[in-house]
Short mmCIF file of C-alpha atoms and ligand atoms in Angstrom, two decimals:
data_model
loop_
_atom_site.label_atom_id
_atom_site.label_comp_id
_atom_site.label_asym_id
_atom_site.label_seq_id
_atom_site.Cartn_x
_atom_site.Cartn_y
_atom_site.Cartn_z
CA MET X 1 97.78 9.44 64.31
CA GLU X 2 98.09 12.68 62.52
CA LYS X 3 94.99 14.88 62.78
CA ILE X 4 93.96 16.85 59.53
CA ILE X 5 92.85 19.96 60.27
CA ILE X 6 89.35 20.46 58.77
CA PHE X 7 89.11 24.40 57.78
CA ASP X 8 84.77 24.89 56.57
CA THR X 9 84.19 27.99 54.44
CA THR X 10 80.51 26.89 53.57
CA LEU X 11 80.39 30.42 54.47
CA ARG X 12 82.34 31.92 52.16
CA ASP X 13 83.63 30.01 49.36
CA GLY X 14 80.23 28.13 50.01
CA GLU X 15 77.96 31.29 50.05
CA GLN X 16 79.57 32.40 46.65
CA SER X 17 78.05 29.85 44.51
CA PRO X 18 75.53 31.67 42.65
CA GLY X 19 71.75 31.90 43.58
CA ALA X 20 73.06 30.89 46.97
CA SER X 21 72.58 33.89 49.24
CA LEU X 22 72.14 33.54 53.21
CA THR X 23 71.38 36.15 56.33
CA SER X 24 72.88 36.49 58.83
CA ASP X 25 71.00 34.54 60.97
CA GLU X 26 70.80 31.53 58.41
CA LYS X 27 74.72 31.54 58.54
CA LEU X 28 74.97 31.54 62.82
CA LYS X 29 72.29 28.47 62.07
CA ILE X 30 74.96 26.92 59.78
CA ALA X 31 78.32 28.47 61.91
CA LEU X 32 76.89 26.64 64.78
CA GLN X 33 76.09 23.51 63.18
CA LEU X 34 79.58 22.99 61.61
CA GLU X 35 80.57 23.46 65.56
CA LYS X 36 78.95 20.18 66.65
CA LEU X 37 79.94 19.04 63.29
CA GLY X 38 83.41 19.36 64.87
CA VAL X 39 84.74 21.65 62.37
CA ASP X 40 88.55 23.04 63.48
CA ILE X 41 88.27 26.14 61.75
CA ILE X 42 84.98 28.23 60.48
CA GLU X 43 85.34 30.79 57.86
CA ALA X 44 82.70 33.16 58.57
CA GLY X 45 83.32 35.56 55.70
CA PHE X 46 84.82 38.07 53.49
CA PRO X 47 84.07 40.86 55.62
CA ILE X 48 85.07 43.91 52.62
CA SER X 49 82.70 42.49 50.40
CA SER X 50 79.17 43.27 52.24
CA PRO X 51 78.23 44.49 55.71
CA ASP X 52 76.02 41.74 55.69
CA ASP X 53 79.14 39.15 55.66
CA ALA X 54 81.01 41.91 58.13
CA LYS X 55 78.01 40.90 60.77
CA ALA X 56 78.15 37.53 60.00
CA VAL X 57 81.06 37.07 60.93
CA ARG X 58 81.06 39.11 64.06
CA ILE X 59 77.78 37.24 65.25
CA ILE X 60 79.42 34.41 64.80
CA GLY X 61 82.87 34.78 66.28
CA GLU X 62 80.02 36.00 69.32
CA ASN X 63 78.31 32.37 69.41
CA ILE X 64 81.25 30.45 68.43
CA LYS X 65 83.00 28.83 70.94
CA ASN X 66 85.39 25.85 70.06
CA SER X 67 85.89 26.39 66.72
CA THR X 68 88.31 29.05 65.01
CA VAL X 69 85.99 32.02 63.28
CA CYS X 70 87.96 32.87 60.02
CA ALA X 71 87.16 36.08 57.93
CA LEU X 72 88.69 36.34 54.40
CA ALA X 73 90.58 39.61 53.54
CA ARG X 74 92.90 40.86 50.62
CA CYS X 75 96.64 42.14 51.22
CA LYS X 76 94.76 45.79 51.44
CA ASP X 77 94.37 48.38 54.92
CA GLU X 78 90.90 48.55 54.48
CA ASP X 79 90.69 44.62 54.02
CA ILE X 80 92.42 43.86 56.80
CA ASP X 81 90.98 46.45 59.79
CA ILE X 82 87.00 45.48 58.61
CA ALA X 83 87.90 41.77 58.46
CA LEU X 84 90.07 42.41 62.34
CA LYS X 85 87.01 44.33 63.60
CA SER X 86 84.57 42.26 62.91
CA LEU X 87 86.33 39.23 64.31
CA GLU X 88 86.85 41.38 67.51
CA LYS X 89 84.36 39.46 69.80
CA ALA X 90 85.72 36.14 68.43
CA LYS X 91 87.24 33.39 71.21
CA LYS X 92 90.12 32.60 68.47
CA PRO X 93 90.30 34.18 65.54
CA ARG X 94 92.42 34.03 62.30
CA LEU X 95 93.11 36.08 59.46
CA HIS X 96 92.86 34.56 55.93
CA LEU X 97 94.96 36.68 53.73
CA PHE X 98 95.15 36.13 49.94
CA LEU X 99 96.89 37.39 47.49
CA ALA X 100 97.40 36.63 43.49
CA THR X 101 100.97 34.63 42.56
CA SER X 102 100.72 33.07 39.52
CA GLU X 103 101.70 34.94 35.93
CA ILE X 104 97.97 35.06 34.23
CA HIS X 105 97.21 37.12 37.25
CA ARG X 106 100.22 39.47 37.93
CA LYS X 107 99.97 39.54 34.25
CA TYR X 108 96.66 40.81 33.54
CA LYS X 109 94.58 41.34 37.32
CA LEU X 110 96.99 42.96 39.53
CA LYS X 111 99.49 44.29 36.54
CA LYS X 112 102.47 43.67 38.91
CA ALA X 113 106.00 41.88 38.86
CA LYS X 114 107.08 38.97 41.06
CA ASP X 115 109.09 41.36 43.33
CA GLU X 116 105.72 43.02 43.80
CA ILE X 117 103.60 40.83 44.85
CA VAL X 118 106.98 39.67 47.27
CA LYS X 119 106.59 43.11 48.92
CA ILE X 120 103.06 44.02 49.15
CA ALA X 121 102.64 40.43 51.53
CA LYS X 122 105.58 41.37 53.45
CA GLU X 123 104.56 44.56 54.48
CA LYS X 124 100.84 43.30 54.71
CA VAL X 125 101.64 40.12 56.83
CA ARG X 126 103.28 42.62 58.67
CA TYR X 127 100.33 44.91 59.29
CA ALA X 128 98.11 42.15 60.21
CA LYS X 129 100.64 40.71 62.39
CA LYS X 130 100.34 43.87 64.94
CA PHE X 131 96.61 43.19 65.63
CA ILE X 132 96.63 39.34 65.32
CA ASP X 133 98.20 35.96 66.00
CA ASP X 134 96.70 33.76 63.99
CA ILE X 135 96.91 34.66 59.92
CA GLU X 136 96.87 32.50 57.40
CA PHE X 137 98.42 33.42 53.48
CA SER X 138 97.05 32.00 50.63
CA PRO X 139 98.18 32.66 47.35
CA GLU X 140 95.92 32.92 45.03
CA ASP X 141 96.20 30.69 41.61
CA ALA X 142 98.45 28.77 44.08
CA SER X 143 98.80 25.63 41.00
CA ARG X 144 99.15 27.90 37.98
CA THR X 145 102.18 30.32 40.10
CA GLU X 146 105.31 29.07 38.75
CA PRO X 147 106.74 26.06 42.26
CA ASP X 148 110.09 28.56 42.35
CA PHE X 149 108.75 31.57 42.72
CA LEU X 150 105.52 30.27 45.14
CA LEU X 151 108.00 28.85 47.91
CA LYS X 152 109.94 32.54 47.75
CA VAL X 153 106.41 34.22 48.31
CA CYS X 154 105.55 31.95 50.72
CA GLN X 155 108.36 32.62 52.45
CA ALA X 156 108.32 35.60 52.75
CA ALA X 157 104.96 35.65 54.25
CA ILE X 158 106.46 33.00 57.05
CA GLU X 159 109.42 35.38 57.52
CA GLU X 160 106.83 37.62 58.92
CA GLY X 161 105.02 35.55 61.26
CA VAL X 162 102.03 33.94 59.08
CA LYS X 163 101.96 29.68 60.55
CA THR X 164 99.37 28.17 57.64
CA ILE X 165 100.20 28.90 54.23
CA ASN X 166 97.18 27.61 52.06
CA ILE X 167 98.13 26.15 48.21
CA PRO X 168 94.56 26.93 46.42
CA ASP X 169 93.49 25.32 43.18
CA THR X 170 91.51 28.40 42.81
CA VAL X 171 90.51 27.30 38.95
CA GLY X 172 89.90 23.50 39.52
CA TYR X 173 93.00 22.83 37.03
CA ALA X 174 95.20 21.16 39.12
CA ILE X 175 95.73 16.81 38.46
CA PRO X 176 95.83 14.30 41.63
CA GLU X 177 99.54 13.81 40.64
CA GLU X 178 100.51 16.93 39.55
CA PHE X 179 98.91 18.84 42.45
CA GLY X 180 100.35 15.76 45.28
CA LYS X 181 104.39 17.26 44.22
CA LEU X 182 103.69 20.27 44.08
CA ILE X 183 102.84 19.77 48.17
CA LYS X 184 105.71 17.39 48.17
CA PHE X 185 107.85 20.31 47.13
CA LEU X 186 106.78 22.68 49.66
CA SER X 187 106.42 20.65 52.55
CA GLU X 188 109.94 19.74 52.30
CA ASN X 189 111.12 23.32 51.26
CA LEU X 190 109.04 25.15 53.59
CA PRO X 191 109.25 24.95 57.96
CA LYS X 192 108.45 21.81 59.68
CA GLU X 193 106.70 23.57 62.13
CA ILE X 194 104.38 25.33 59.23
CA ILE X 195 100.40 23.70 58.28
CA ILE X 196 100.38 23.54 54.65
CA SER X 197 96.76 23.52 53.62
CA VAL X 198 95.21 23.10 50.71
CA HIS X 199 91.59 24.72 49.16
CA CYS X 200 91.12 22.76 46.08
CA HIS X 201 87.59 23.86 42.85
CA ASN X 202 86.10 21.43 41.26
CA ASP X 203 85.71 22.75 37.88
CA LEU X 204 87.74 19.32 36.74
CA GLY X 205 85.72 17.08 38.87
CA LEU X 206 89.23 16.65 40.68
CA ALA X 207 88.70 19.11 44.44
CA VAL X 208 88.64 15.75 46.89
CA SER X 209 90.78 13.78 44.67
CA ASN X 210 93.32 16.60 44.69
CA SER X 211 92.46 17.32 48.66
CA LEU X 212 93.61 13.72 49.56
CA CYS X 213 96.40 13.79 46.99
CA ALA X 214 98.32 16.71 49.12
CA ILE X 215 97.32 14.86 52.81
CA LEU X 216 99.17 12.17 51.02
CA ASN X 217 101.87 14.58 50.35
CA GLY X 218 101.38 16.63 53.75
CA ALA X 219 99.31 18.89 53.83
CA ARG X 220 97.59 18.46 57.30
CA GLN X 221 94.86 21.45 56.62
CA VAL X 222 92.00 20.55 54.11
CA GLU X 223 89.33 23.61 53.13
CA CYS X 224 86.43 22.09 51.96
CA THR X 225 82.50 22.98 52.39
CA ILE X 226 79.40 21.23 53.16
CA ASN X 227 77.71 19.38 49.93
CA GLY X 228 80.66 20.67 47.44
CA ILE X 229 79.03 24.02 47.21
CA GLY X 230 81.11 26.81 45.98
CA GLU X 231 82.03 29.54 43.41
CA ARG X 232 81.75 27.84 39.82
CA ALA X 233 81.49 24.09 39.91
CA GLY X 234 81.85 24.36 43.70
CA ASN X 235 84.92 22.98 46.44
CA ALA X 236 86.37 20.01 47.82
CA SER X 237 83.06 18.60 49.47
CA LEU X 238 84.03 18.46 53.53
CA GLU X 239 81.93 14.68 53.60
CA GLU X 240 83.85 13.24 50.77
CA ILE X 241 87.04 13.99 52.03
CA VAL X 242 86.35 13.49 56.08
CA MET X 243 84.53 9.86 55.11
CA ASN X 244 87.76 9.00 52.79
CA LEU X 245 89.98 9.55 55.68
CA VAL X 246 87.35 7.59 57.68
CA VAL X 247 86.72 4.66 55.72
CA ARG X 248 90.27 4.18 53.94
CA LYS X 249 92.12 5.12 57.67
CA ASN X 250 94.07 2.41 57.05
CA TYR X 251 95.65 4.24 53.85
CA TYR X 252 95.64 7.34 54.51
CA LYS X 253 97.13 6.67 58.53
CA VAL X 254 95.18 9.93 59.83
CA GLU X 255 92.24 11.29 61.61
CA THR X 256 89.97 14.34 61.96
CA ASN X 257 87.69 15.85 64.71
CA ILE X 258 84.80 15.67 62.45
CA LYS X 259 81.47 13.88 64.71
CA THR X 260 80.59 12.04 61.15
CA GLU X 261 77.13 11.38 62.92
CA GLU X 262 75.98 14.91 62.13
CA ILE X 263 77.06 14.60 58.71
CA TYR X 264 73.86 14.09 56.46
CA LYS X 265 72.10 16.84 59.39
CA THR X 266 74.90 19.81 58.44
CA SER X 267 73.98 18.75 54.74
CA ARG X 268 70.14 19.08 54.84
CA LEU X 269 70.50 22.52 57.00
CA VAL X 270 72.73 23.86 54.03
CA SER X 271 70.62 22.34 51.30
CA THR X 272 67.82 24.03 52.90
CA LEU X 273 69.04 27.25 53.92
CA THR X 274 70.52 27.99 50.45
CA GLY X 275 68.27 26.34 48.20
CA ILE X 276 70.78 24.33 46.73
CA PRO X 277 69.60 20.97 46.10
CA VAL X 278 72.01 18.45 46.65
CA GLN X 279 72.34 16.13 43.59
CA PRO X 280 70.47 12.05 44.03
CA ASN X 281 73.59 10.89 43.35
CA LYS X 282 75.96 13.29 45.44
CA ALA X 283 78.50 10.71 47.34
CA ILE X 284 78.16 10.31 50.96
CA VAL X 285 74.73 12.50 51.62
CA GLY X 286 73.09 12.02 47.94
CA LYS X 287 68.83 11.15 48.37
CA ASN X 288 70.53 8.24 46.74
CA ALA X 289 73.71 7.33 48.96
CA PHE X 290 72.62 4.47 50.62
CA ARG X 291 69.31 3.32 48.46
CA HIS X 292 69.45 0.00 46.37
CA GLU X 293 67.36 -1.10 43.48
CA ALA X 294 69.08 -4.13 41.99
CA GLY X 295 68.29 -7.24 42.67
CA ILE X 296 71.15 -8.35 42.99
CA HIS X 297 72.20 -5.87 45.55
CA GLN X 298 69.36 -6.18 47.25
CA ASP X 299 69.56 -9.82 48.14
CA GLY X 300 73.55 -9.22 49.07
CA ILE X 301 72.29 -6.89 51.37
CA LEU X 302 69.74 -8.62 52.77
CA LYS X 303 72.25 -11.50 53.50
CA TYR X 304 75.47 -9.64 54.81
CA ARG X 305 75.52 -5.55 54.43
CA LEU X 306 79.35 -5.25 53.41
CA THR X 307 78.88 -7.67 49.73
CA TYR X 308 77.52 -3.93 48.38
CA GLU X 309 77.74 -0.96 51.56
CA ILE X 310 81.29 0.50 51.83
CA ILE X 311 79.55 2.70 54.63
CA ASP X 312 77.11 2.02 57.82
CA PRO X 313 74.57 4.98 56.65
CA LYS X 314 74.43 5.53 61.11
CA MET X 315 78.13 6.41 60.64
CA ILE X 316 76.67 9.89 58.85
CA GLY X 317 73.41 10.27 61.10
CA ILE X 318 71.23 8.23 58.96
CA PRO X 319 69.27 5.56 60.72
CA LYS X 320 69.30 3.04 57.62
CA SER X 321 69.87 2.13 53.65
CA GLU X 322 66.99 1.70 52.18
CA LEU X 323 66.07 -1.19 48.95
CA VAL X 324 64.38 0.38 46.68
CA LEU X 325 61.33 -1.31 45.55
CA GLY X 326 61.72 -0.61 41.66
CA LYS X 327 61.28 -2.66 38.27
CA HIS X 328 64.49 -4.32 38.76
CA SER X 329 64.03 -5.84 42.95
CA GLY X 330 63.74 -9.28 43.30
CA ARG X 331 61.63 -11.23 45.57
CA HIS X 332 64.27 -11.09 48.56
CA ALA X 333 63.58 -7.54 49.20
CA LEU X 334 59.50 -7.68 48.13
CA ARG X 335 59.05 -10.66 51.02
CA GLU X 336 61.03 -8.61 53.38
CA ARG X 337 59.45 -4.87 53.16
CA LEU X 338 55.99 -6.91 53.11
CA LYS X 339 57.08 -8.40 56.65
CA THR X 340 57.77 -4.82 57.84
CA LEU X 341 54.35 -3.75 56.67
CA GLY X 342 53.02 -6.59 58.70
CA PHE X 343 52.51 -9.23 55.65
CA GLU X 344 53.12 -12.72 55.48
CA PHE X 345 51.87 -15.06 52.89
CA ASP X 346 52.64 -18.24 51.87
CA ASP X 347 54.86 -19.79 48.47
CA LYS X 348 51.24 -19.14 46.12
CA LYS X 349 50.24 -15.95 47.12
CA PHE X 350 53.25 -13.93 46.80
CA GLU X 351 54.05 -15.29 43.78
CA LYS X 352 50.96 -13.46 42.47
CA ILE X 353 51.77 -10.44 44.59
CA PHE X 354 55.05 -10.47 43.08
CA GLU X 355 53.75 -10.82 39.63
CA LYS X 356 51.26 -7.73 40.66
CA PHE X 357 54.25 -5.26 42.12
CA LYS X 358 56.36 -6.47 38.77
CA LYS X 359 53.70 -5.10 36.12
CA LEU X 360 53.08 -1.91 38.67
CA ALA X 361 56.90 -1.08 38.32
CA GLU X 362 56.59 -1.39 34.68
CA LYS X 363 54.63 1.66 35.18
CA LYS X 364 55.94 3.79 38.30
CA LYS X 365 59.47 3.77 38.76
CA GLU X 366 59.38 3.54 42.39
CA ILE X 367 57.34 1.46 44.16
CA HIS X 368 56.01 3.16 47.81
CA ASP X 369 54.47 1.09 50.97
CA LEU X 370 51.12 1.95 50.09
CA ASP X 371 51.04 0.85 46.86
CA LEU X 372 52.29 -2.98 48.33
CA ILE X 373 49.56 -2.32 51.25
CA ALA X 374 47.25 -2.01 48.11
CA ILE X 375 48.31 -4.74 46.22
CA ALA X 376 49.10 -6.90 49.44
CA GLU X 377 45.48 -6.10 51.15
CA GLU X 378 44.01 -7.01 47.51
CA GLU X 379 45.11 -10.23 48.48
CA PHE X 380 43.77 -10.02 51.30
CA THR X 381 39.84 -9.10 49.97
CA SER X 382 39.63 -11.94 47.35
CA MET X 383 39.92 -14.11 51.21
CA LYS X 384 36.54 -14.79 52.47
CA GLN X 385 34.80 -11.49 54.50
CA VAL X 386 34.35 -12.20 58.32
CA TYR X 387 31.95 -10.12 58.44
CA THR X 388 29.41 -8.04 56.24
CA LEU X 389 26.76 -5.22 57.35
CA GLU X 390 23.10 -6.56 57.06
CA TYR X 391 20.46 -3.88 58.48
CA PHE X 392 21.32 -0.85 60.46
CA HIS X 393 18.87 1.72 61.73
CA ILE X 394 19.85 5.07 63.01
CA VAL X 395 17.86 7.79 65.56
CA SER X 396 19.82 10.77 65.64
CA GLY X 397 18.66 14.41 65.35
CA SER X 398 19.03 18.05 67.01
CA SER X 399 17.45 16.57 70.20
CA THR X 400 17.61 12.95 70.24
CA ILE X 401 21.33 11.83 71.34
CA PRO X 402 22.56 9.55 68.66
CA SER X 403 22.11 5.68 68.45
CA ALA X 404 22.38 3.10 65.94
CA THR X 405 21.46 -0.77 66.08
CA VAL X 406 22.95 -3.42 63.88
CA ARG X 407 22.59 -6.56 62.86
CA LEU X 408 26.12 -8.26 61.21
CA LYS X 409 26.22 -11.33 59.30
CA LYS X 410 29.45 -13.82 61.28
CA GLU X 411 29.75 -17.03 58.91
CA GLY X 412 25.33 -16.94 58.77
CA LYS X 413 24.88 -16.58 61.87
CA ILE X 414 23.49 -12.62 62.47
CA ILE X 415 24.46 -10.52 65.52
CA GLU X 416 22.72 -7.84 66.71
CA ASP X 417 23.88 -4.98 69.21
CA ALA X 418 23.13 -1.71 69.51
CA SER X 419 24.82 1.78 71.09
CA ARG X 420 24.71 5.58 71.37
CA GLY X 421 27.36 7.65 70.36
CA ASP X 422 28.77 11.34 69.45
CA GLY X 423 26.94 11.27 65.88
CA PRO X 424 25.42 8.83 63.66
CA VAL X 425 28.26 7.43 62.52
CA ASP X 426 30.07 7.17 66.02
CA ALA X 427 27.32 5.12 67.32
CA LEU X 428 27.34 3.27 64.43
CA TYR X 429 30.86 1.92 64.68
CA LYS X 430 30.24 1.92 68.79
CA ALA X 431 27.73 -0.51 67.99
CA ILE X 432 29.95 -2.21 65.10
CA ASP X 433 32.42 -2.49 68.43
CA ARG X 434 30.41 -4.38 70.76
CA ILE X 435 29.50 -6.99 68.00
CA THR X 436 32.87 -7.56 67.10
CA LYS X 437 34.66 -7.38 70.58
CA ILE X 438 37.91 -5.29 68.69
CA THR X 439 37.69 -1.41 69.56
CA PRO X 440 39.71 0.08 66.83
CA ILE X 441 41.07 3.25 66.81
CA LEU X 442 40.02 5.68 64.07
CA LYS X 443 42.74 7.23 63.10
CA GLU X 444 41.20 8.79 59.50
CA TYR X 445 37.98 9.51 58.18
CA LYS X 446 37.14 10.49 54.79
CA ILE X 447 34.01 11.72 51.94
CA ASN X 448 34.17 11.29 48.46
CA ALA X 449 30.95 11.99 46.07
CA ILE X 450 32.16 9.58 43.68
CA THR X 451 29.27 10.09 41.40
CA GLY X 452 27.04 13.29 40.43
CA GLY X 453 23.26 14.73 40.91
CA LYS X 454 21.35 14.28 44.47
CA ASP X 455 22.06 10.30 44.15
CA ALA X 456 25.88 10.52 44.23
CA GLN X 457 27.52 7.62 45.48
CA GLY X 458 29.79 8.66 48.41
CA GLU X 459 32.65 6.88 49.66
CA VAL X 460 33.89 6.65 52.65
CA ASN X 461 37.99 5.80 53.54
CA VAL X 462 38.82 4.68 56.95
CA THR X 463 42.64 4.55 58.44
CA LEU X 464 42.32 2.21 61.72
CA GLU X 465 44.58 1.12 63.96
CA ILE X 466 43.95 -2.35 65.75
CA LYS X 467 47.15 -3.89 68.33
CA GLY X 468 49.62 -0.57 66.39
CA LYS X 469 48.94 -2.11 62.90
CA THR X 470 46.94 0.24 60.31
CA PHE X 471 44.66 -1.09 58.57
CA TYR X 472 42.04 0.58 55.92
CA GLY X 473 38.64 0.70 54.58
CA LYS X 474 36.54 1.73 51.27
CA GLY X 475 32.82 1.68 51.50
CA VAL X 476 30.58 3.18 48.61
CA SER X 477 26.48 3.63 48.49
CA THR X 478 24.27 6.17 48.13
CA ASP X 479 23.55 6.36 52.04
CA ILE X 480 27.09 7.83 53.58
CA ILE X 481 25.89 6.44 56.99
CA GLU X 482 25.70 2.89 54.96
CA ALA X 483 28.77 3.84 53.01
CA SER X 484 31.03 5.17 56.91
CA GLY X 485 29.63 1.33 58.35
CA LYS X 486 30.75 -0.68 55.30
CA ALA X 487 34.02 0.96 55.29
CA TYR X 488 35.15 0.13 58.59
CA ILE X 489 33.41 -3.42 58.30
CA ASN X 490 35.97 -3.75 55.41
CA ALA X 491 39.35 -2.58 57.36
CA ILE X 492 38.20 -4.82 60.47
CA ASN X 493 37.89 -8.11 58.10
CA PHE X 494 41.32 -6.98 56.88
CA TYR X 495 43.07 -7.32 60.24
CA LEU X 496 41.13 -10.26 60.95
CA ALA X 497 42.51 -11.93 58.08
CA ARG X 498 45.87 -11.18 58.96
CA LYS X 499 45.93 -12.34 61.51
CA MET X 500 44.22 -16.02 60.15
CA VAL X 501 47.59 -15.23 58.02
CA GLU X 502 49.84 -14.82 60.64
CA LYS X 503 48.07 -17.51 62.53
CA LYS X 504 48.78 -19.79 59.86
CA THR X 505 51.87 -18.79 58.64
CA LEU X 506 53.18 -19.77 62.27
CA LYS X 507 51.60 -22.70 62.64
CA GLY X 508 54.16 -23.35 59.55
CA THR X 509 57.00 -22.54 61.64
O1 KIV S 1 89.62 30.11 45.52
C1 KIV S 1 90.85 30.98 46.18
O2 KIV S 1 91.77 30.23 45.33
C2 KIV S 1 90.38 31.37 46.62
C3 KIV S 1 91.10 31.88 47.80
C4 KIV S 1 90.55 33.18 48.34
C5 KIV S 1 91.78 31.22 49.21
O3 KIV S 1 88.76 31.03 47.81
ZN1 ZN S 2 87.92 29.48 46.38
#
């Protein structure tokens, strides 16, 4: 199968995104991750544009081992000199020369005739070729250039030793079919050994489509960026191009060196360091790309993942897809989520929970696990409380070891025990453990005053871990030691209630 060369320009065109600006250290971090991702060529910067860019190209060149490191330059001696200097330490350096060719650019920007453009292209490639072998040439605004003239400029650059011709759709004006035809025309008329590359912008939202169409018509290199960032509406997104080629390999019949499992990590890194968020519905790496909310879809996914998912999230480095619980969700997804949280209910109880869940979902956009735990535990609370606090006595002070005597009621029977502890609450909890013969791990303990004044009601919330599962408990009293005891017993009761339900469920199966 033919290889498509992935040329990443996140650090050059991507950094031209309004609002994005990276330090050279941050650029190096991204470059190292791009190398891990398997990118063939990293365009590290445009050295003439700023000393920072030149520094970044230099540092990246020094540190990257496998990927080619590329620097951009206009067809001007000073640009070429500084780009080549910045690439000095790169193991595999590439110079990327560009020169505008379209009529509109010739007339208004460069104020040069066609012949002059050809002459400059030839001269500057010849000049650079004395110092570097790997040169890529881009006729800027190629998609708006007269095809015959475009071919002429490319041929001139090739005569001087260029090996890669990049066709940019600089202003995102191309249409896939038309762009495909242009690439076909060039690939039929340029020497076979020349790599044709494409570089598409997204002004009309067609950057990825244009790039893919170009591949179908002979392009063998694509220029793209992570998350599709770049000048104005951005560049073609690397992850979208690559995943199209992977998912529809049967159609494109080409492959890349990209390690797709590194895609998500790379996307997060670029977003964090550039400060450019990824839109939630962005293909492949958006927050919602692997989240399903509609009940029918969730049911389908739970029955057979491929009903509604064409990409296994693991392929791009996301552990698994997510069933988002919201007002469109159905019973199947709710039951599954409750199960993963450790709750199982008979049909009658489940219907009550489902009703409560739907009511809450009307008010709240997304239902989180803690919301579900609260709903589910409410159901458990309506069950019988196994233990209740009958009495406690604490001895504590600056010169005494704290101790607690506790009396709990269990099914009409009073059980008493005592213990010492590191503090009054610790002594109380240890005495309770002796009675219940359960030794929870106290993960969290919080006190809040819920009323004002000296006789304020205190609320204690505890989080306990028992046999690897988490249980929450709440206790309210004007005495915070009593509130602490009640919260602890409350959580233990949840544990026991759940154990009872699990036992029943097991018996029923
Ligand atoms: O969009 C463009 O034309 C460019 C060139 C420098 C390749 O970024
Ligand atoms: Zn560009």
